[in-house]
Structure formats: structure tokens, C-alpha cells
PDB file of C-alpha atoms in Angstrom:
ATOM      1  CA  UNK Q 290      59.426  92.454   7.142  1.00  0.00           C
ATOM      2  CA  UNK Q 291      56.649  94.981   8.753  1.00  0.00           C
ATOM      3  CA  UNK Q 292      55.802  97.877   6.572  1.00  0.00           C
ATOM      4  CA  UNK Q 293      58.076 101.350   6.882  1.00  0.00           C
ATOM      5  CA  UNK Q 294      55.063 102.872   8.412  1.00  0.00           C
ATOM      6  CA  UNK Q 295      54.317 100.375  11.023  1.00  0.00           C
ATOM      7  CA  UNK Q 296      57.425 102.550  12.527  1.00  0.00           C
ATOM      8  CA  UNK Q 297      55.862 106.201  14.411  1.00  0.00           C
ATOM      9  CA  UNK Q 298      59.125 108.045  13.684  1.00  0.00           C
ATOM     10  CA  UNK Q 299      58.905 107.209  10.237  1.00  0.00           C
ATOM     11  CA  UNK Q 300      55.259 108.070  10.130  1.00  0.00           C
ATOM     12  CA  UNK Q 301      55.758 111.497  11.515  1.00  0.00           C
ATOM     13  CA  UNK Q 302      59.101 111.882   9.798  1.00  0.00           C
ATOM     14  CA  UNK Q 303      56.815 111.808   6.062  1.00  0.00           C
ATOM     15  CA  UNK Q 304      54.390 113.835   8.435  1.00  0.00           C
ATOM     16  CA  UNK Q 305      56.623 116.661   8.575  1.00  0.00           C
ATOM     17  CA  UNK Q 306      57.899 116.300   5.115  1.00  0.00           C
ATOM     18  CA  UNK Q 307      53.836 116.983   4.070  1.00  0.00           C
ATOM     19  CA  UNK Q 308      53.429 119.332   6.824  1.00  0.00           C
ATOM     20  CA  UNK Q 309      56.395 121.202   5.284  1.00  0.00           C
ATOM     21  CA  UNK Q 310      54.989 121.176   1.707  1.00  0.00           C
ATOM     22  CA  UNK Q 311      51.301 122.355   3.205  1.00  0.00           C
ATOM     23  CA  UNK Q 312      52.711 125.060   5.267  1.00  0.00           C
ATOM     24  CA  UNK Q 313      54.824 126.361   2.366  1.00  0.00           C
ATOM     25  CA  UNK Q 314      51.649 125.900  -0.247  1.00  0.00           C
ATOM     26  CA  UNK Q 315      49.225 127.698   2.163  1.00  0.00           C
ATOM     27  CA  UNK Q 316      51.887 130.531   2.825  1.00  0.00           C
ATOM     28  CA  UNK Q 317      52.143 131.293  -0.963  1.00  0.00           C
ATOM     29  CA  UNK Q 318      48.613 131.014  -1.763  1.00  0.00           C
ATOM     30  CA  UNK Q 319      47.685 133.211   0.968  1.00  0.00           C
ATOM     31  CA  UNK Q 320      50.528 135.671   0.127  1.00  0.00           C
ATOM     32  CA  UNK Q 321      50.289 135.903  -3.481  1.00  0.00           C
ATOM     33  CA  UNK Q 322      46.749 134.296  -4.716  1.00  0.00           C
ATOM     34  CA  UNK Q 323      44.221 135.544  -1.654  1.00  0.00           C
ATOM     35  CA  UNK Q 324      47.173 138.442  -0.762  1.00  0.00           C
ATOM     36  CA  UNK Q 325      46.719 137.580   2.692  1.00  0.00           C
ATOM     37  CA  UNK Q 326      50.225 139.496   3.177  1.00  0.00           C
ATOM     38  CA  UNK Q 327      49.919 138.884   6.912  1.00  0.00           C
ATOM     39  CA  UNK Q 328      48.770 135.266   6.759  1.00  0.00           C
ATOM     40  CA  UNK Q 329      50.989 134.192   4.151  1.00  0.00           C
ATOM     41  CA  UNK Q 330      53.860 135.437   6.253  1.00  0.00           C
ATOM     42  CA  UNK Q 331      53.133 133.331   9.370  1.00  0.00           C
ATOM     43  CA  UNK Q 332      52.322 130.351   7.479  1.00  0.00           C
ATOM     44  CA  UNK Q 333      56.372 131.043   5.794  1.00  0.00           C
ATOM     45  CA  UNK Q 334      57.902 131.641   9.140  1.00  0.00           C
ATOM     46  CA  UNK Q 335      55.956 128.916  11.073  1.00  0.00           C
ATOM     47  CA  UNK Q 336      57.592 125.972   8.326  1.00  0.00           C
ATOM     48  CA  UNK Q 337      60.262 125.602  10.694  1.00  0.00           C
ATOM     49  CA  UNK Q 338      57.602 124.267  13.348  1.00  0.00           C
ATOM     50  CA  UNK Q 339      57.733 121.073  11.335  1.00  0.00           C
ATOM     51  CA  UNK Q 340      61.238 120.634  12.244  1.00  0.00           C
ATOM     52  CA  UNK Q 341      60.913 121.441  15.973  1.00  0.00           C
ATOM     53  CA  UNK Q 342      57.911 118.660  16.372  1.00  0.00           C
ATOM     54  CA  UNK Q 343      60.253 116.727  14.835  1.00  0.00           C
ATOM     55  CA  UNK Q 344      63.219 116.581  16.852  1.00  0.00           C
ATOM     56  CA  UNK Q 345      61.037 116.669  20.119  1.00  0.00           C
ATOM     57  CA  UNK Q 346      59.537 113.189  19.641  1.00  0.00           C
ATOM     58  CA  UNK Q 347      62.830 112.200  18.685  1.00  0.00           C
ATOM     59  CA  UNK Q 348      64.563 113.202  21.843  1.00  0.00           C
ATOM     60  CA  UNK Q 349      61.407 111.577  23.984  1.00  0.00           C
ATOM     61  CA  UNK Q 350      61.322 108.399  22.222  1.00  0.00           C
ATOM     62  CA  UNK Q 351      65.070 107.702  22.811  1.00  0.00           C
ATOM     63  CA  UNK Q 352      65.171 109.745  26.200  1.00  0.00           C
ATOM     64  CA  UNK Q 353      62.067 106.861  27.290  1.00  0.00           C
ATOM     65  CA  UNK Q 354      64.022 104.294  26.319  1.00  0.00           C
ATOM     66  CA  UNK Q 355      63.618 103.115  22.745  1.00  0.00           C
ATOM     67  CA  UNK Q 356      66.065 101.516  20.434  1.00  0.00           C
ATOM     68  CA  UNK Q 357      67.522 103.961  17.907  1.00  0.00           C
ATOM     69  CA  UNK Q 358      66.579 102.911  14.613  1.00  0.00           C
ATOM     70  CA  UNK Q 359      67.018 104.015  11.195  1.00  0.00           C
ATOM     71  CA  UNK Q 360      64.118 106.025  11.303  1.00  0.00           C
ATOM     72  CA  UNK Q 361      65.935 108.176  14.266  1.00  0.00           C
ATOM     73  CA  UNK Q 362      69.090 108.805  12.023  1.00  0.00           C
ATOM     74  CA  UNK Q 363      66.378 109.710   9.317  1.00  0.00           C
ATOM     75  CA  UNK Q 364      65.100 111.944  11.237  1.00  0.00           C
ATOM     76  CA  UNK Q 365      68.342 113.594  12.648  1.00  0.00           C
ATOM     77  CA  UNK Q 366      69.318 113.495   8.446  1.00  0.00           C
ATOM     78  CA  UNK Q 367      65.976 115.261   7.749  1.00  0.00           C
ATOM     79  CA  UNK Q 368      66.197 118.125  10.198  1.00  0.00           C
ATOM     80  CA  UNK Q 369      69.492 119.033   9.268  1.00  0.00           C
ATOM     81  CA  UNK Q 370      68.668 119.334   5.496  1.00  0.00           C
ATOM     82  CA  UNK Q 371      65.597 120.826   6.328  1.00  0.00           C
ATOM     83  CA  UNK Q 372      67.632 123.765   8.279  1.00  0.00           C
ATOM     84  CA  UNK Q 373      70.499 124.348   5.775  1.00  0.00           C
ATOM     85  CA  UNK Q 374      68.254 124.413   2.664  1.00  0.00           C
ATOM     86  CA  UNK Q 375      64.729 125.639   4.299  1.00  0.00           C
ATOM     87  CA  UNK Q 376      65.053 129.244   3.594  1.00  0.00           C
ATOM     88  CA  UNK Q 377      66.433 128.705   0.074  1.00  0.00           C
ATOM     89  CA  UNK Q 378      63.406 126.291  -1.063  1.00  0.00           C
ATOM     90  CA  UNK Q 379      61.168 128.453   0.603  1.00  0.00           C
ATOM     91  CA  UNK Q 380      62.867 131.472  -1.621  1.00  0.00           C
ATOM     92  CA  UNK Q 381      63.103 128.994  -4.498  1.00  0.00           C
ATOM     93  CA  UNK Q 382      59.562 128.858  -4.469  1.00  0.00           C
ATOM     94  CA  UNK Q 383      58.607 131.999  -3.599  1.00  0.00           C
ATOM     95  CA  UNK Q 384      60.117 133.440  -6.572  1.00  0.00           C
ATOM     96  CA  UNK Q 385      58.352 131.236  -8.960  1.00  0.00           C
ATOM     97  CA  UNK Q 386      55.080 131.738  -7.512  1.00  0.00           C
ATOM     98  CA  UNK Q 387      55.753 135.599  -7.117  1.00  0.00           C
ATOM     99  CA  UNK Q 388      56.428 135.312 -10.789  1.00  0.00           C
ATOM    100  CA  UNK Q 389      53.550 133.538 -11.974  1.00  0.00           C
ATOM    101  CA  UNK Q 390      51.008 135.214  -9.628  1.00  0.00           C
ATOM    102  CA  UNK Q 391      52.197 138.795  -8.682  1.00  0.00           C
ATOM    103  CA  UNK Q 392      53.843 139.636 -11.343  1.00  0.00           C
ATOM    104  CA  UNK Q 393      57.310 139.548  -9.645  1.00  0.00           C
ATOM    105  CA  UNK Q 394      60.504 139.538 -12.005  1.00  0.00           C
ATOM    106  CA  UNK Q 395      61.485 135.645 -13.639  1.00  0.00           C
ATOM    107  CA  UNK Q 396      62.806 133.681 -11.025  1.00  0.00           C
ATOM    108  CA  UNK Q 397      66.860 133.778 -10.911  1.00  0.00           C
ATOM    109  CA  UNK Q 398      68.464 130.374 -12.102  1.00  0.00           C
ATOM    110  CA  UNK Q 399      71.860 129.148 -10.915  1.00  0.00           C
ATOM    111  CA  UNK Q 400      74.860 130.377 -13.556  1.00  0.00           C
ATOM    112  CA  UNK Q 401      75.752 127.709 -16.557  1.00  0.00           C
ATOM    113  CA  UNK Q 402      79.459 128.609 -16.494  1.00  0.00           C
ATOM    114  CA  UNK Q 403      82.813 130.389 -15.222  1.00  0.00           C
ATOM    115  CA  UNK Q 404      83.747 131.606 -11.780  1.00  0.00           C
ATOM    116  CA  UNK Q 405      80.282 132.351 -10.822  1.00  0.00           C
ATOM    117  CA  UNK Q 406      79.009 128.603 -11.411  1.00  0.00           C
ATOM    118  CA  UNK Q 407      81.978 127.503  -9.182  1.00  0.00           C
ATOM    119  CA  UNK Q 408      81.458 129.328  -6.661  1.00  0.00           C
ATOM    120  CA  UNK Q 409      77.113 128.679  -6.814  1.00  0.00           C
ATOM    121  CA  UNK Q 410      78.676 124.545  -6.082  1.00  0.00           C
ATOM    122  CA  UNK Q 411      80.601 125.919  -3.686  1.00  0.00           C
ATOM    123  CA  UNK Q 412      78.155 127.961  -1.738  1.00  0.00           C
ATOM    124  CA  UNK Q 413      75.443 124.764  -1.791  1.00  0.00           C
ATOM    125  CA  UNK Q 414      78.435 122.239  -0.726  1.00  0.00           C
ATOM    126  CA  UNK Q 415      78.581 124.939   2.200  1.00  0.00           C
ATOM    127  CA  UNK Q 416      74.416 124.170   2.891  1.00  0.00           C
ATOM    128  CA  UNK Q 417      75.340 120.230   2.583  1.00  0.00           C
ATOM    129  CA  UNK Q 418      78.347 120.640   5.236  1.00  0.00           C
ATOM    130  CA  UNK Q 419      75.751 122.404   7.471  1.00  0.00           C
ATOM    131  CA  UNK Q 420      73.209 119.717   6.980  1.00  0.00           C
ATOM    132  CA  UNK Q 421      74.778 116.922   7.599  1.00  0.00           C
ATOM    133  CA  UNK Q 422      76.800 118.650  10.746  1.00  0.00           C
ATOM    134  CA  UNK Q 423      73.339 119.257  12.059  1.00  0.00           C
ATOM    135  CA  UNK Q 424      72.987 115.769  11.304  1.00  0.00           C
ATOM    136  CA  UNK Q 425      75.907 114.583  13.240  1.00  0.00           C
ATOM    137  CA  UNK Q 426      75.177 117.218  16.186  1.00  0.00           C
ATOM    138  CA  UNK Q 427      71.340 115.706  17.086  1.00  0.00           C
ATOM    139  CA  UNK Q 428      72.783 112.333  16.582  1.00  0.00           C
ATOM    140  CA  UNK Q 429      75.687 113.187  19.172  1.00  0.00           C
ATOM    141  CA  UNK Q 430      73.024 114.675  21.338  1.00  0.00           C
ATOM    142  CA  UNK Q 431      70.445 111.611  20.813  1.00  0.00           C
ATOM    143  CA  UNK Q 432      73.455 109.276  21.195  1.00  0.00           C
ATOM    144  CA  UNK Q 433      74.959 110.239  24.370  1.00  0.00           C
ATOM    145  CA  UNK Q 434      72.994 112.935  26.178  1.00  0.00           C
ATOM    146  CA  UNK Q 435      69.326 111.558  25.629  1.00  0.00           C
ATOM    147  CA  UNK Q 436      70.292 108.590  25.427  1.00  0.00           C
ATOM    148  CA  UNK Q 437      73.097 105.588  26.519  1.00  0.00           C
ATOM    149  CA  UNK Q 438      75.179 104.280  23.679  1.00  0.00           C
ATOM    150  CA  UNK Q 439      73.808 100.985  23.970  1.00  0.00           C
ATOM    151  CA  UNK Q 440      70.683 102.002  22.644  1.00  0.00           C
ATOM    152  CA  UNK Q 441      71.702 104.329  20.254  1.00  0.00           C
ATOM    153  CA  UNK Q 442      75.072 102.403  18.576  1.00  0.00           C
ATOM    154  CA  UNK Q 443      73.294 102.305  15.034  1.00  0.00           C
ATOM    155  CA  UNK Q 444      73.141 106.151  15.291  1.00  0.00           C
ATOM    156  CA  UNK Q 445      76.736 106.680  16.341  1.00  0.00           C
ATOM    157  CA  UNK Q 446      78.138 103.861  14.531  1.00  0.00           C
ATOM    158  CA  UNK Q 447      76.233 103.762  10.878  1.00  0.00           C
ATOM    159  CA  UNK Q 448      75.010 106.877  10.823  1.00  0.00           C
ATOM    160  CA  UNK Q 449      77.579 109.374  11.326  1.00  0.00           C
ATOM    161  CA  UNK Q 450      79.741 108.100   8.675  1.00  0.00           C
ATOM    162  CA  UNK Q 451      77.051 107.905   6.380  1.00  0.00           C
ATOM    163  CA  UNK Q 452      76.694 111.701   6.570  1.00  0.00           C
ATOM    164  CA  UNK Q 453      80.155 111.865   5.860  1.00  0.00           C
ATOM    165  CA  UNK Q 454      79.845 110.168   3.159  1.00  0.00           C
ATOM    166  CA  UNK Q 455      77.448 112.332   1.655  1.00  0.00           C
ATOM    167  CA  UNK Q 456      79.240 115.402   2.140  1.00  0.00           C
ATOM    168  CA  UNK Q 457      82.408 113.845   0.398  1.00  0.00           C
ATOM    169  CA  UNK Q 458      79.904 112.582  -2.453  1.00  0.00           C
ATOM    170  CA  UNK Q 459      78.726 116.203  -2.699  1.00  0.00           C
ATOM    171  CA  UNK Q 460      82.089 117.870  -3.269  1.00  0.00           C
ATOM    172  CA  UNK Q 461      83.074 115.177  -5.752  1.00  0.00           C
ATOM    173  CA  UNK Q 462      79.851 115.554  -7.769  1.00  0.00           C
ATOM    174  CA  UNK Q 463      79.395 119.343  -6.506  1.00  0.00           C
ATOM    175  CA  UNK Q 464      82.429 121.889  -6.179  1.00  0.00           C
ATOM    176  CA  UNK Q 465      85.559 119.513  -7.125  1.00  0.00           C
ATOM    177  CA  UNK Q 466      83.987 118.059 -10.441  1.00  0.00           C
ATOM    178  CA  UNK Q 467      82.675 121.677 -11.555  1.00  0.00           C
ATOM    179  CA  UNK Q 468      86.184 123.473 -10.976  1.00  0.00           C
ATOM    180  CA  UNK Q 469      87.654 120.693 -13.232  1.00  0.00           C
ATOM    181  CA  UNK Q 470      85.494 120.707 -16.029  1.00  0.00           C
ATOM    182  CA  UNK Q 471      86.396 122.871 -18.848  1.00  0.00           C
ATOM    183  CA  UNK Q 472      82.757 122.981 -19.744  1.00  0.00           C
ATOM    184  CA  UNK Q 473      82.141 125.293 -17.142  1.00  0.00           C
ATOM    185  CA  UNK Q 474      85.283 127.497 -16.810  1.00  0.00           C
TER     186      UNK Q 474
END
């Protein structure tokens, strides 16, 4: 067995996990630390660049004629997490450094209990629908538009479900389990 990173999609894949992190890091130093207010901002808005690189030398490597691999459905996985819970992690964080730096008010934290913590699990189960139907969309598109289902059967086939699956484990461990315990209502 090769190493993971003998594989380019998986290589830029943990590229634009990092180039995520660095755009984020560089946006709130600039903004808060340097207050760059200008600077910071386009380094916050441009994170999503990450995501279009991304899906670009997704859609050429299949469209050229590669096998799908895991990587691919990675990939497809990673973008549509990456657009459902962006702008909250990039708010996450901006709070805390806001905070720590600027003086900003303490960061909000989700609510402990009652109606309000039910409906804070059902709000993220929302974000974890719309990831993983991002998911399933770019795999759909890599699949049959990009490329022929021959080549991409792991996507269609192993993949899909998979995303499924995680939504379903979500709701069980997210909105379902927190409705039911008495803890929290």
C-alpha cells in the first residue's frame, strides 16, 4: 500500500484544508492584531477560494479521464462541509479572536438546555443536511456529467450512501437524542 499522499487529490485536498486555516489566520491577524480592516476582510471573503480550486481539479481530473477514487468523494465530502459550516467557523473564530484582541464582547456559546438547545441541534443538523447534499450534488455532477459511470461507480455507489449515513448519524446523535433527553428539556 502507497502512501495517502502519493494520491494529488488527496494532496491538494489537505492543501486546501491548510490553505483554509492560513487564509482564516491571516484574515484575523490582519483585522484585529495589525487592524488591517481592509486586508483582513479580503483575506475572510477570499477562504472560499480554497473550495473553488478544489472542485476545479476535481472536475478536470475525472473530466480527463481518471478513475474516481476515494480521494474524489473526499473531496466532494470536504467542499460540502466546507460550504454549510464556512461562515459559522469563520464567525466562530472571529468572535474569539475579536474577544481576546479588540476587546469585542465574550464569544456566544451554544445553550446547555430547554427549547433553545433543541432547536441550536436542530439548526446545525440543518448545516449537516446541506453538507452532505452538496456532497451528493458534485458527486452526481462528477458521476454522470464530467464523467461516465464506469469511472466514477465508487462515487455513485459507496459514496452517496455514506453521506447518508452521516446525516442519519447526525440526527440520532444531534436533534433526535437532544429532544429526548430530560437533561436538556
Amino acid at each position: 500500500m502507497g502512501n495517502l499522499f502519493d494520491n494529488p487529490m488527496v494532496l491538494l485536498i489537505a492543501c486546501c484544508e491548510v490553505g483554509f486555516w492560513v487564509l482564516l489566520g491571516a484574515g484575523l491577524l490582519a483585522r484585529y492584531v495589525l487592524r488591517w480592516r481592509r486586508v483582513g476582510a479580503v483575506l475572510l471573503v477570499a477562504t472560499p477560494v480554497v473550495d473553488v480550486v478544489l472542485i476545479v481539479a476535481a472536475v478536470l481530473d475525472i473530466g480527463r479521464g481518471a478513475e474516481a477514487t476515494t480521494a474524489h468523494a473526499l473531496g466532494a465530502a470536504y467542499l460540502g462541509f466546507s460550504v454549510a459550516f464556512g461562515h459559522s467557523m469563520v464567525h466562530w473564530a472571529d468572535q474569539r479572536v475579536a474577544h481576546r484582541f479588540a476587546g469585542g464582547p465574550p464569544p456566544s456559546r451554544p445553550p446547555k438546555r430547554g427549547p433553545e438547545r433543541v432547536r441550536h441541534e436542530w439548526q446545525e443538523w440543518r448545516k449537516c443536511l446541506l453538507a452532505c447534499s452538496i456532497g451528493v450534488a458534485i458527486l452526481a455532477l462528477l458521476s454522470f456529467v464530467v464523467g461516465t459511470p464506469e469511472h466514477t461507480e465508487t462515487l455513485w455507489r459507496d459514496w452517496i450512501p455514506k453521506l447518508g449515513l452521516v446525516a442519519l448519524v447526525w440526527f440520532v446523535i444531534g436533534p433526535l437524542w437532544t429532544m429526548l433527553d430530560r437533561r436538556t428539556t
